[in-house]
Coordinates of C-alpha atoms in Angstrom, one line a residue:
M18 CA -1.1 9.7 18.3
V19 CA -4.3 10.0 16.2
D20 CA -7.3 11.8 17.8
A21 CA -10.1 9.5 16.8
S22 CA -12.7 12.2 17.6
K23 CA -11.2 14.4 14.8
Q24 CA -10.6 11.6 12.3
R25 CA -12.4 11.3 9.0
P26 CA -13.8 7.8 8.2
V27 CA -11.3 5.5 6.5
A28 CA -12.2 2.5 4.3
V29 CA -9.5 0.2 2.8
L30 CA -10.2 -2.1 -0.2
S31 CA -8.4 -5.4 -0.4
L32 CA -9.9 -7.5 -3.1
N33 CA -7.0 -10.0 -3.4
P34 CA -5.4 -10.5 0.1
A35 CA -3.0 -13.3 0.8
V36 CA -1.1 -15.2 3.4
D37 CA 2.6 -14.2 3.1
I38 CA 5.2 -16.9 3.8
T39 CA 8.8 -15.7 4.3
Y40 CA 11.8 -18.0 4.2
E41 CA 15.3 -16.9 5.3
I42 CA 18.0 -19.1 3.7
P43 CA 21.7 -18.9 3.1
R44 CA 21.4 -19.0 -0.7
L45 CA 19.2 -20.4 -3.4
I46 CA 20.7 -23.4 -5.3
A47 CA 19.2 -24.5 -8.5
D48 CA 17.7 -28.0 -8.4
Q49 CA 18.7 -28.5 -4.7
K50 CA 16.7 -28.4 -1.5
V51 CA 17.6 -25.6 0.8
H52 CA 16.7 -25.6 4.4
A53 CA 15.4 -22.3 5.9
S54 CA 17.1 -20.8 8.9
N55 CA 13.8 -19.0 9.8
S56 CA 10.3 -18.8 8.4
R57 CA 7.1 -16.8 9.3
Y58 CA 3.5 -16.4 8.2
D59 CA 1.9 -13.0 8.0
P60 CA -1.3 -11.5 6.6
G61 CA -0.6 -10.0 3.2
G62 CA -1.8 -8.1 0.2
N63 CA -1.5 -4.3 -0.2
G64 CA -4.8 -3.4 1.3
V65 CA -4.4 -5.7 4.2
N66 CA -1.0 -4.2 4.9
V67 CA -2.4 -0.7 4.8
G68 CA -5.1 -1.7 7.3
R69 CA -2.6 -3.4 9.6
A70 CA -0.3 -0.4 9.6
L71 CA -3.2 2.0 10.2
K72 CA -4.2 0.1 13.3
R73 CA -0.6 0.4 14.6
L74 CA -0.8 4.1 14.1
G75 CA -4.0 4.3 16.1
V76 CA -6.2 5.1 13.1
Q77 CA -9.7 3.6 13.0
A78 CA -10.3 2.0 9.6
C79 CA -12.4 -0.8 8.1
T80 CA -10.7 -3.1 5.6
F81 CA -12.9 -4.8 3.0
C82 CA -11.6 -8.2 1.9
A83 CA -12.5 -11.0 -0.4
V84 CA -11.5 -14.3 1.2
A85 CA -11.9 -18.0 0.1
G86 CA -11.4 -21.5 1.3
E87 CA -9.2 -22.9 4.1
I88 CA -6.4 -20.4 3.5
G89 CA -9.1 -17.6 3.7
R90 CA -10.1 -19.0 7.1
F91 CA -6.5 -19.0 8.3
L92 CA -6.1 -15.4 7.0
R93 CA -9.3 -14.2 8.8
H94 CA -7.9 -15.7 12.1
Q95 CA -4.7 -13.7 11.6
L96 CA -6.5 -10.5 10.6
D97 CA -8.9 -10.5 13.5
A98 CA -6.0 -9.6 15.8
Q99 CA -4.3 -7.2 13.4
L100 CA -7.1 -5.1 11.9
D101 CA -9.2 -2.5 13.6
Q102 CA -12.3 -3.6 11.8
A103 CA -12.9 -5.9 8.8
C104 CA -15.7 -6.8 6.4
Y105 CA -15.3 -10.1 4.7
L106 CA -16.7 -11.2 1.4
E107 CA -16.7 -15.0 1.1
V108 CA -16.0 -16.3 -2.5
E109 CA -15.3 -19.7 -4.0
G110 CA -11.8 -21.1 -4.4
E111 CA -8.8 -20.4 -2.2
T112 CA -7.1 -17.2 -0.9
R113 CA -3.7 -16.9 -2.5
I114 CA -0.3 -17.5 -0.8
N115 CA 2.6 -15.2 -1.5
G116 CA 6.2 -16.3 -1.0
T117 CA 9.3 -14.2 -0.1
I118 CA 12.8 -15.7 0.0
I119 CA 15.6 -13.7 1.6
E120 CA 19.2 -14.8 1.0
S121 CA 21.3 -14.1 4.1
L122 CA 24.6 -14.4 2.2
T123 CA 23.8 -12.0 -0.6
G124 CA 21.0 -9.8 0.9
A125 CA 19.0 -10.6 -2.3
Q126 CA 15.2 -10.8 -1.9
F127 CA 12.9 -12.9 -4.2
E128 CA 9.1 -12.5 -4.2
V129 CA 6.4 -14.6 -5.8
S130 CA 2.8 -13.4 -5.9
G131 CA 0.2 -16.1 -5.9
V132 CA -3.1 -16.3 -7.9
G133 CA -6.2 -15.4 -6.0
P134 CA -9.8 -16.7 -6.3
A135 CA -12.3 -15.4 -8.9
V136 CA -14.6 -12.6 -7.9
S137 CA -17.8 -12.2 -9.9
A138 CA -19.2 -8.8 -11.0
A139 CA -22.1 -9.2 -8.6
Q140 CA -19.8 -9.9 -5.7
W141 CA -17.6 -7.0 -6.5
T142 CA -20.6 -4.6 -6.7
H143 CA -21.8 -5.8 -3.3
L144 CA -18.4 -5.2 -1.7
L145 CA -17.9 -1.9 -3.4
E146 CA -21.2 -0.6 -2.1
Q147 CA -20.2 -1.5 1.5
F148 CA -16.8 0.1 1.0
V149 CA -18.2 3.4 -0.4
T150 CA -20.9 3.6 2.3
H151 CA -18.3 3.2 5.1
C152 CA -16.0 5.8 3.4
G153 CA -18.7 8.5 3.2
K154 CA -16.9 11.9 3.2
G155 CA -13.7 10.3 4.5
L156 CA -10.9 8.5 2.7
G157 CA -11.2 5.5 0.5
V158 CA -7.9 3.6 0.0
I159 CA -7.9 1.6 -3.2
T160 CA -4.8 -0.6 -3.6
G161 CA -3.4 -3.9 -4.6
S162 CA -3.7 -6.4 -7.4
L163 CA -7.0 -7.6 -9.0
Q164 CA -8.1 -11.1 -9.7
H165 CA -7.8 -12.1 -13.3
S166 CA -11.6 -12.3 -13.5
L167 CA -12.0 -8.5 -12.9
P168 CA -11.5 -5.7 -15.5
D169 CA -8.6 -3.3 -15.4
D170 CA -11.0 -0.3 -15.1
L171 CA -12.6 -1.6 -11.9
Y172 CA -10.6 0.7 -9.7
A173 CA -11.6 3.7 -11.8
D174 CA -15.2 2.9 -11.0
A175 CA -14.3 2.7 -7.3
V176 CA -12.6 6.1 -7.5
R177 CA -15.6 7.7 -9.1
R178 CA -18.0 6.2 -6.5
V179 CA -15.9 7.4 -3.6
Q180 CA -15.5 10.9 -4.8
A181 CA -19.2 11.2 -5.9
G182 CA -20.1 10.5 -2.3
G183 CA -17.9 13.4 -1.1
G184 CA -14.9 11.3 -0.1
R185 CA -11.2 11.3 -1.2
A186 CA -9.8 8.4 -3.2
I187 CA -6.3 7.3 -2.4
V188 CA -4.9 5.0 -5.1
D189 CA -1.8 2.7 -5.0
C190 CA -1.8 0.3 -7.9
H191 CA 0.2 0.0 -11.2
D192 CA 0.1 -0.6 -14.9
E193 CA -3.3 -0.4 -16.7
Q194 CA -5.2 -0.4 -13.4
L195 CA -3.4 2.8 -12.4
R196 CA -3.8 4.3 -15.9
H197 CA -7.6 3.8 -15.7
A198 CA -7.8 5.1 -12.1
I199 CA -5.9 8.3 -13.0
G200 CA -8.7 9.0 -15.6
A201 CA -11.2 9.0 -12.7
Q202 CA -9.2 11.8 -11.0
P203 CA -8.4 10.5 -7.6
F204 CA -7.3 12.8 -4.7
L205 CA -3.9 11.1 -4.4
I206 CA -1.8 8.4 -6.1
K207 CA 1.4 6.9 -4.8
P208 CA 3.4 5.1 -7.4
N209 CA 7.0 4.2 -6.8
R210 CA 9.7 5.4 -9.3
F211 CA 9.5 2.2 -11.4
E212 CA 5.7 2.3 -11.5
L213 CA 5.8 5.9 -12.7
E214 CA 8.4 5.1 -15.3
T215 CA 6.2 2.2 -16.5
L216 CA 3.2 4.5 -16.7
V217 CA 4.9 7.2 -18.8
G218 CA 6.8 4.7 -20.9
H219 CA 10.4 5.9 -20.3
S220 CA 13.1 6.1 -17.6
L221 CA 13.2 9.1 -15.3
K222 CA 16.8 9.9 -14.7
D223 CA 16.6 12.6 -12.0
L224 CA 14.3 14.3 -9.6
N225 CA 13.4 17.0 -12.0
A226 CA 12.1 14.4 -14.5
I227 CA 10.0 12.8 -11.7
V228 CA 8.5 16.1 -10.7
R229 CA 7.7 17.0 -14.3
E230 CA 5.7 13.8 -14.9
A231 CA 3.9 14.3 -11.5
H232 CA 2.8 17.7 -12.7
R233 CA 1.5 16.2 -15.9
L234 CA -0.6 13.8 -13.9
Q235 CA -2.0 16.7 -11.9
E236 CA -3.0 18.3 -15.2
Q237 CA -5.1 15.2 -15.7
G238 CA -7.0 15.9 -12.5
V239 CA -5.0 14.1 -9.8
S240 CA -4.7 16.5 -6.8
R241 CA -1.6 15.0 -5.2
V242 CA 1.1 12.7 -6.5
C243 CA 3.5 11.0 -4.1
V244 CA 6.4 9.2 -5.6
S245 CA 8.4 6.9 -3.4
M246 CA 12.1 6.5 -4.4
G247 CA 13.5 3.9 -2.0
A248 CA 16.7 5.1 -0.3
D249 CA 16.3 8.5 -2.0
G250 CA 13.2 9.2 0.0
A251 CA 9.9 10.5 -1.6
V252 CA 8.5 13.5 -3.3
L253 CA 5.0 14.9 -2.8
V254 CA 3.6 17.2 -5.5
T255 CA 0.7 19.2 -4.3
P256 CA -1.4 21.9 -5.9
S257 CA 0.8 24.6 -4.3
E258 CA 4.3 23.1 -3.8
V259 CA 6.7 20.3 -4.3
L260 CA 8.0 18.6 -1.1
K261 CA 11.1 16.3 -1.0
G262 CA 11.5 14.1 2.1
E263 CA 14.6 12.2 3.1
A264 CA 15.2 9.7 6.0
P265 CA 18.4 8.7 7.8
A266 CA 20.1 5.5 6.7
V267 CA 18.9 2.5 8.5
P268 CA 19.6 -1.3 8.3
V269 CA 17.3 -2.8 5.6
V270 CA 16.0 -6.2 6.6
S271 CA 13.1 -6.5 4.2
T272 CA 11.4 -4.1 1.8
V273 CA 8.1 -6.0 1.7
G274 CA 5.2 -3.7 2.8
A275 CA 7.3 -0.5 2.8
G276 CA 5.1 1.1 0.1
D277 CA 1.9 0.0 1.9
S278 CA 3.2 1.5 5.1
M279 CA 3.9 4.8 3.3
V280 CA 0.3 4.9 2.1
A281 CA -0.9 4.2 5.7
G282 CA 1.2 7.1 7.0
L283 CA -0.1 9.5 4.4
V284 CA -3.7 8.4 5.1
A285 CA -3.2 8.7 8.9
M286 CA -2.4 12.4 8.5
L287 CA -4.9 13.1 5.7
A288 CA -7.7 11.6 7.8
Q289 CA -7.0 14.4 10.3
D290 CA -6.8 17.1 7.7
A291 CA -3.1 17.6 8.6
S292 CA -0.7 19.5 6.4
D293 CA 0.9 18.0 3.4
E294 CA 4.3 18.3 5.2
D295 CA 3.0 16.2 8.1
A296 CA 1.5 13.6 5.7
L297 CA 4.8 13.2 3.8
R298 CA 6.8 13.0 7.0
E299 CA 4.5 10.3 8.4
G300 CA 4.5 8.4 5.2
I301 CA 8.3 8.2 5.0
A302 CA 8.7 7.4 8.7
C303 CA 6.3 4.5 8.4
S304 CA 8.0 3.2 5.2
V305 CA 11.5 3.3 6.8
A306 CA 10.3 1.7 10.0
T307 CA 8.9 -1.2 7.9
V308 CA 12.2 -1.9 6.1
M309 CA 13.8 -2.4 9.5
Q310 CA 11.5 -5.4 10.2
P311 CA 11.8 -9.0 9.2
G312 CA 9.7 -10.7 6.5
T313 CA 6.4 -9.0 5.9
E314 CA 6.3 -7.5 9.4
L315 CA 5.3 -3.8 9.4
C316 CA 6.3 -0.7 11.2
D317 CA 5.8 -0.3 14.9
R318 CA 4.7 2.9 16.5
A319 CA 7.7 3.5 18.7
T320 CA 10.1 3.4 15.7
V321 CA 7.8 5.7 13.7
E322 CA 7.7 8.2 16.5
W323 CA 11.5 8.2 16.6
L324 CA 11.9 8.6 12.8
R325 CA 9.4 11.5 12.6
G326 CA 12.1 13.8 14.1
E327 CA 14.7 12.4 11.7
I328 CA 12.9 13.1 8.5
R329 CA 14.3 16.1 6.6
L330 CA 11.8 18.0 4.3
T331 CA 12.7 20.5 1.7
S332 CA 10.4 22.6 -0.6
L333 CA 11.7 22.5 -4.1

């Protein structure tokens, strides 16, 4: 349980949130209508998922969202019950809808990410100022996709602003957005293995290769690099050590939101100035607890508490 009196401020940026629709079907059939056996609607988007998971962990955080249109109003209605605190920026257009299809016969999962509304430079600046002010000397979580109207180096600007104010920037994005953000030297980044391979331009065949590339990112000014590796756990490279974490095998229902939940677990511990070991353990526990949930549902506290004792950490 998080002690709110000892917690640093936490601000979460979610420029492109969504309503996530999940359909469970027997199997996709080309050019044929398939009837779902189950469907659900959840708030979505990386930043929103981080904020939702933090609330479940008892961490006080404010999530800064850009929302639009009727879908945006529906999303706000959902978020009012699932976020600790939210600050909404109203823009023109419609909030995006993401779709996930899960085949019960094969276990395959298909995801389609929608297109969000345009956000102007002036609107972005206004939201960023609020985000940085709330963050203060705490943690600023910068994650998720950007609208097409915004430049790839926008997150780098956010990182610089957070850290110039005495805060710590936590970044979880990919491709050119991640590359630019790394140049701004954030406190922590959390790519998954594929995102790290994309960043460095070649496959990483084993753990040694992953750790080697993480050290190279540290040489560029990133204090901590956490790489999630699916069923193989995660590795956290810090200034003083390399930690590998593994979790017990669990039934995987849906992987949507697992990475966001890991970020939330890391942030929950870092907000209390806990050890790197505790941060990695919490991150993995939250991620594993999420894959046990249907659709885009996230981890629950009881499962996270059980998993904490099951995570095995080793120093490499």
